[in-house]
Every structure is written in C-alpha cells, then in structure tokens.
XYZ file of C-alpha atoms in Angstrom:
358
model
C 80.059 38.212 39.691
C 76.979 39.329 41.908
C 75.635 41.664 39.255
C 75.739 38.535 36.840
C 73.986 36.120 39.200
C 71.189 38.907 39.700
C 70.939 39.553 35.973
C 70.475 35.681 35.673
C 67.833 35.778 38.384
C 65.760 38.367 37.037
C 65.828 36.802 33.483
C 64.638 33.450 34.983
C 61.724 35.304 36.838
C 60.878 37.078 33.782
C 60.806 33.749 31.547
C 58.542 31.969 34.372
C 56.043 34.967 34.429
C 55.970 34.912 30.548
C 55.192 31.199 30.412
C 52.375 31.543 33.032
C 50.604 34.329 31.082
C 50.834 32.199 27.875
C 49.298 29.314 29.536
C 46.593 31.365 31.171
C 45.810 33.100 27.701
C 45.309 29.626 25.910
C 42.890 28.618 28.963
C 40.933 31.821 28.522
C 40.477 31.304 24.725
C 39.744 27.639 25.014
C 37.054 28.526 27.762
C 35.565 31.178 25.739
C 35.308 28.785 22.523
C 33.763 26.276 24.603
C 31.269 28.602 26.113
C 29.964 29.908 22.422
C 29.766 26.237 21.309
C 27.780 25.490 24.096
C 25.399 28.165 24.080
C 24.845 27.940 20.355
C 23.668 24.467 20.504
C 19.901 22.853 21.537
C 20.133 20.522 24.200
C 19.780 16.983 23.206
C 16.346 15.661 23.774
C 16.695 13.168 26.676
C 15.498 9.593 25.616
C 15.654 8.267 29.120
C 14.338 9.263 32.514
C 16.671 11.055 35.125
C 16.713 8.999 38.457
C 14.513 10.785 40.856
C 16.716 10.020 43.844
C 19.822 11.684 42.081
C 18.633 13.720 39.537
C 21.774 13.127 37.622
C 21.943 14.782 34.323
C 21.997 12.829 31.121
C 25.626 11.087 30.363
C 25.601 12.954 26.845
C 25.824 16.437 28.625
C 28.475 18.390 30.689
C 27.703 20.594 33.565
C 29.159 24.049 33.907
C 30.046 25.573 37.253
C 26.766 27.544 37.362
C 24.928 24.183 36.913
C 23.923 24.903 33.198
C 24.134 21.948 31.248
C 25.427 22.139 27.637
C 25.092 19.585 24.857
C 28.363 18.275 23.235
C 26.378 16.568 20.338
C 24.496 17.905 17.422
C 21.316 19.175 17.933
C 18.287 17.223 16.520
C 15.098 18.796 14.878
C 12.509 20.024 17.474
C 9.513 17.679 17.597
C 6.124 19.312 17.354
C 4.683 20.392 20.820
C 1.112 19.225 20.116
C 0.300 15.507 19.528
C -1.098 14.654 15.783
C -4.769 14.620 15.458
C -6.532 11.284 16.206
C -7.601 9.166 12.997
C -11.151 8.425 12.600
C -10.586 4.910 13.566
C -8.805 6.106 16.827
C -11.839 8.379 17.428
C -14.211 5.672 16.920
C -12.243 2.945 19.160
C -13.413 5.158 22.306
C -16.668 4.204 21.965
C -18.806 1.071 23.390
C -17.993 -2.168 21.483
C -18.229 -5.873 21.942
C -15.101 -6.075 24.220
C -16.659 -3.550 27.039
C -20.402 -4.412 26.941
C -22.490 -7.608 27.713
C -22.083 -10.071 30.621
C -19.537 -10.081 33.115
C -18.625 -13.759 34.418
C -20.490 -17.177 33.984
C -23.868 -17.773 32.643
C -26.143 -20.434 33.659
C -28.384 -21.760 30.872
C -32.109 -21.288 31.695
C -34.701 -22.519 29.112
C -37.956 -21.165 30.756
C -38.931 -19.554 27.488
C -40.834 -16.564 27.379
C -41.605 -15.606 30.985
C -43.679 -12.755 32.787
C -41.865 -11.053 35.839
C -44.607 -9.972 38.379
C -42.268 -9.613 41.647
C -41.506 -5.997 42.542
C -37.691 -5.645 43.062
C -36.937 -9.004 41.241
C -33.134 -9.281 40.202
C -32.579 -11.682 37.099
C -28.781 -12.167 37.246
C -26.204 -14.562 35.348
C -28.532 -16.496 33.086
C -28.444 -17.600 29.724
C -32.062 -17.350 28.577
C -33.545 -18.479 25.369
C -37.089 -16.505 25.348
C -38.179 -13.105 26.267
C -39.076 -11.076 29.750
C -42.300 -9.290 30.075
C -42.111 -7.050 33.001
C -45.659 -6.781 35.150
C -43.408 -5.174 38.284
C -41.853 -2.309 39.649
C -37.821 -1.890 40.268
C -36.921 -5.104 38.218
C -32.848 -5.478 37.514
C -31.449 -7.626 34.700
C -27.647 -7.743 35.003
C -25.368 -9.962 33.692
C -27.489 -11.846 31.612
C -27.860 -12.837 27.890
C -31.272 -13.075 26.200
C -31.885 -14.717 22.835
C -35.326 -13.949 21.957
C -37.708 -16.027 19.704
C -40.615 -13.381 20.465
C -41.029 -9.566 19.086
C -39.203 -8.556 22.226
C -36.308 -8.985 24.266
C -37.398 -7.317 27.479
C -40.791 -5.316 27.467
C -41.902 -2.992 30.567
C -45.687 -3.068 30.406
C -47.840 0.136 31.141
C -48.094 1.183 34.626
C -44.964 0.044 35.825
C -41.540 1.773 36.568
C -37.868 1.451 37.834
C -36.632 -1.243 35.050
C -32.668 -1.665 34.780
C -30.976 -3.428 32.190
C -27.391 -3.585 32.705
C -24.313 -5.306 31.457
C -26.514 -7.787 29.337
C -26.794 -9.106 25.637
C -30.002 -8.961 23.884
C -30.467 -10.631 20.630
C -32.865 -12.958 18.534
C -33.001 -15.351 15.993
C -33.766 -13.825 12.626
C -36.538 -15.617 11.070
C -38.570 -16.698 14.299
C -41.242 -14.804 16.029
C -44.573 -13.093 14.920
C -45.019 -10.822 11.982
C -43.243 -13.583 9.306
C -40.112 -13.289 11.208
C -40.289 -9.685 12.537
C -38.365 -9.288 15.809
C -38.949 -5.690 16.720
C -37.741 -4.390 20.333
C -34.672 -5.682 22.259
C -35.675 -3.296 25.017
C -39.158 -1.537 25.183
C -40.740 0.719 27.604
C -44.252 0.919 27.578
C -44.370 2.324 31.263
C -44.689 5.893 32.042
C -41.620 6.524 33.940
C -37.673 6.354 33.003
C -35.933 3.148 32.787
C -32.047 2.556 32.482
C -30.280 0.433 29.846
C -26.548 0.328 30.128
C -23.254 -1.275 28.958
C -25.533 -3.814 26.875
C -24.421 -5.499 23.380
C -27.695 -5.582 21.429
C -28.306 -7.022 17.898
C -30.758 -8.170 15.382
C -33.931 -6.319 16.340
C -35.234 -4.080 13.916
C -36.082 -1.172 16.459
C -33.468 -2.120 19.061
C -34.323 0.548 22.100
C -37.756 1.783 21.833
C -38.829 4.169 24.198
C -39.938 7.974 24.768
C -38.005 8.241 28.283
C -35.186 6.583 29.722
C -31.384 6.876 30.522
C -29.552 4.798 27.712
C -25.947 4.724 27.941
C -22.871 2.822 27.081
C -24.529 0.512 24.833
C -23.202 -1.383 21.714
C -26.204 -1.560 19.252
C -25.207 -3.265 15.922
C -26.120 -5.810 13.440
C -29.691 -4.897 12.789
C -31.569 -7.586 10.742
C -33.868 -6.284 8.132
C -37.325 -8.128 7.729
C -40.685 -7.866 6.133
C -43.795 -7.637 8.182
C -46.759 -9.834 7.975
C -47.991 -7.731 5.005
C -44.911 -8.333 3.040
C -43.447 -4.725 3.520
C -39.909 -4.053 4.774
C -40.257 -2.940 8.514
C -38.201 0.385 9.245
C -35.116 -0.301 11.397
C -33.618 2.370 14.071
C -31.006 1.634 16.573
C -33.044 3.925 18.761
C -36.718 5.246 18.265
C -38.776 7.460 20.101
C -42.568 8.187 18.759
C -42.958 11.325 20.489
C -45.402 12.461 23.036
C -43.136 11.870 25.799
C -43.772 12.999 29.383
C -40.681 12.116 30.781
C -36.842 12.810 29.767
C -34.945 10.713 27.072
C -31.218 10.829 27.660
C -28.892 8.772 25.027
C -25.372 9.241 26.116
C -22.030 7.724 25.069
C -23.787 4.817 22.891
C -22.432 2.970 19.737
C -25.504 3.018 17.605
C -25.211 1.423 14.001
C -27.645 0.738 11.405
C -26.203 -1.068 8.563
C -29.632 -1.918 6.722
C -29.817 -1.004 2.919
C -32.232 1.929 2.657
C -34.099 -0.201 0.166
C -34.924 -2.679 2.908
C -36.071 -0.592 5.452
C -33.252 1.568 6.823
C -34.358 4.529 8.975
C -32.194 5.628 11.180
C -29.331 5.462 13.806
C -31.591 7.291 15.953
C -35.091 8.148 15.049
C -36.983 10.905 17.200
C -40.167 10.846 15.206
C -43.524 12.850 15.983
C -45.927 9.724 15.562
C -47.917 9.951 18.617
C -47.140 13.512 19.691
C -44.297 16.282 19.305
C -40.769 15.118 20.412
C -39.627 16.974 23.719
C -37.073 16.913 26.350
C -34.482 14.871 24.716
C -30.664 14.768 25.360
C -28.542 13.295 22.375
C -24.748 13.529 23.810
C -21.669 12.081 22.919
C -22.587 9.209 20.879
C -21.085 7.156 17.901
C -23.778 7.214 15.104
C -23.798 5.358 11.327
C -26.372 4.434 8.807
C -30.036 4.459 8.295
C -31.458 6.730 5.689
C -30.363 9.391 7.999
C -28.134 8.916 10.915
C -30.295 11.148 12.915
C -33.947 12.348 12.403
C -34.378 14.999 14.892
C -37.893 15.353 15.650
C -39.428 17.832 12.987
C -41.053 21.186 13.146
C -42.733 20.736 16.504
C -39.658 19.329 18.481
C -38.567 21.338 21.585
C -35.921 20.942 24.204
C -33.629 18.643 21.828
C -29.906 19.017 22.670
C -27.652 17.385 20.128
C -24.088 17.569 21.438
C -20.697 16.215 20.902
C -21.658 13.161 18.860
C -19.584 11.771 16.217
C -21.102 10.578 12.879
C -19.397 7.640 11.253
C -19.021 7.355 7.509
C -18.184 3.451 7.801
C -21.366 2.625 5.715
C -22.208 5.919 3.994
C -20.243 8.743 2.695
C -22.267 11.263 4.852
C -22.964 8.831 7.576
C -26.619 7.988 6.702
C -27.520 7.174 3.017
C -28.941 10.515 2.297
C -26.925 12.620 4.957
C -25.946 12.807 8.744
C -29.375 14.613 9.897
C -32.758 15.563 8.788
C -35.755 17.211 10.378
C -34.011 19.396 12.942
C -35.889 22.384 14.055
C -33.395 24.727 14.816
C -35.822 27.469 15.853
C -37.693 25.305 18.591
C -37.545 26.556 22.092
C -34.610 24.892 24.055
C -33.147 23.070 21.059
C -29.318 23.154 20.882
C -26.960 21.861 18.245
C -23.289 21.865 19.095
C -19.916 20.105 18.632
C -21.467 17.374 16.140
C -18.825 16.109 13.650
C -17.822 13.510 10.965
C -15.195 11.104 12.361
C -12.516 12.936 10.790
C -13.474 16.152 12.676
C -15.415 17.892 10.055
C -18.314 20.026 11.705
C -22.024 18.989 10.870
C -24.279 21.847 9.967
C -28.189 20.380 9.734
C -30.612 21.525 7.027
C -33.915 22.955 8.354
C -36.663 20.900 9.211
C -39.389 20.664 6.665
C-alpha cells in the first residue's frame, strides 16, 4: 500500500514537472519569434509629436523591458533625408515685392507740386505727394511716403549735398507727363558726391529708376518701367539701376528685385547697367539681387572696370530665355583688379559664366 502511494506521488510530481517544462519551452519560442519579428521591421514614422512632459511612445509601438520600441505594423518606405530643391517661383518669392516694400500706415495727400527742400535734417513722412522733391540740404530723410511725379525725377539730390535717405516709400510717375515729350527719367538721382541710402521702396515707371555712382540700394522692388521717346524722337534707354562710372565712392546694390520688361526695340538696356560714360566703373558691389530683362540683365562695366564684385545673384527668365534679350551678362572684365564673379545663377539653379568684355 505504501509503495503504491509513493509511486503515485512520484508519478504526479513527474507529470507536473513535465507540464512546467512544456509551458516554459513554448514561452521561449514565442519570445524568440517576437524578438526576430521586431528587429527585422523598421520603426513606423511617427505622425504626432510625443508629449514633452511624459515622453510616451507612440501607441503603435510596444516597448521591451530594455526600453527599445519595436514596430507592430508594416514598415513604410523611407523618405529622402534632404528637402527637394526649390522651384524658380519659390526662389524668386524670397525677394522684395509689392507686399514688403512701400509706405507703412496712413498717408496724407500733399498737393504742393514740385518742391525744393532746403532745410538740413528735414524729414518728409506720411505724405502722398503729387510732384517731385529737389534736395538742396544735408541729411534729409524721406520715409513712409508716396511720390507721384510729373517731373523728370521723383527725388533728386543736388551737387554739394549729402546724407539723403529714402526709405519705405513708393516712387512712381504719370506716363506722358513731364519734359522731353513725356520722358520721366529718374526715380532717385544722386548728383551729390557722397553715398545715399534707398531701401524698402516700390519704384515704377521711371526709365532709369535708380541713378547713381555711389549709394546703398537695398531691399527695393523696381518694376513696370515705361518706354518713352525723348524730345528728338528716339527711344530712351531704360535701366532699373544705372551708374555712369567715374565714381569716387562706393556703390552697393544688395537684395533688390530689379526688373526691366521694356522690349529691346523700345530702348531696353539692363536691369543693372554699369557703364563707363563718365569714367571707369569701380568699387561696386552687386550682391543677392533678383535680375530680369533688358538687352542684357547686367552690364558689367567694360574693359577698364575694377573692384567690381558680383555675387549670389539670381537671373530670372521671366521675360527672356537667358534673363536678358541677348543674355544674362555682358562687358564683364574678368581680369580687372579686384573683380569677383561668384555664385551667380539662373532661377532654376544653373550657374552663369560671363563672356569676356570687349
């Protein structure tokens, strides 16, 4: 009897041990399968940011005791790590336009007409002027103002004066008015011998919009130039920026939109024209502008030009296949002392290499 009872106890113990070993073996196999499945799948890209307070993992992931998250869904294709290149439109959208230039705030109508300013330090602000401003004073500031000219200039700094600043303003004209059979020539002209500043301005209509050998021209939107014939019946040349050379100071043209949509058979010259009309062009910086139109978008100063740096400009093809009617650039003196050409490209990113001057 005792032997039978002992035998039955041993048999029960053996059966229990066998069952425990079987359960443990199954758990081990399932754990191994889950581990292999988790390690072979790429983690699911998360579409929602984790809470910064808890750092909780995504609901679609399970966390192992070691803290490693494993995906429980099918992996998605990996997205490219770098952003796609910007389109031409996106590149050009980063430059000055009608939305970020011109006056800020309310303007009061001023019907004074063509006025001469003769007070040093005068500030013209918040005005809507029909006429022009002739500056015979130092350190004049024109800001948050609109000028609609019936003269051959919008703002003109006379010889012997300095320190003019034209900021956050609109300067335009009425086509068909003014001298020279309707020829309105200069939105801002620097006839002085020192630098002036023109910034964040919306400029249109004038055939040669910004005319100077020295100055700081930045963040302006020059557009809508109007072709016109001079008193001799000839088409007048048009340029968004023009310098006649022989300057003693420095001309900086930086981060402007400079457009010349005038047809070449009606006088289009350039978006930026550096011409040796009154002497060699020198000491000029053309940097990070959006250029388009003209016979050539840029005239580079010619054979005698020195100290000209042309860097990181975008040449738009909105009017012509190669930015200007005949090409992007001409009259570039690659061998001139201090001349630098770097980073200039069409709006699709294609680099531009200028031809030699001559």
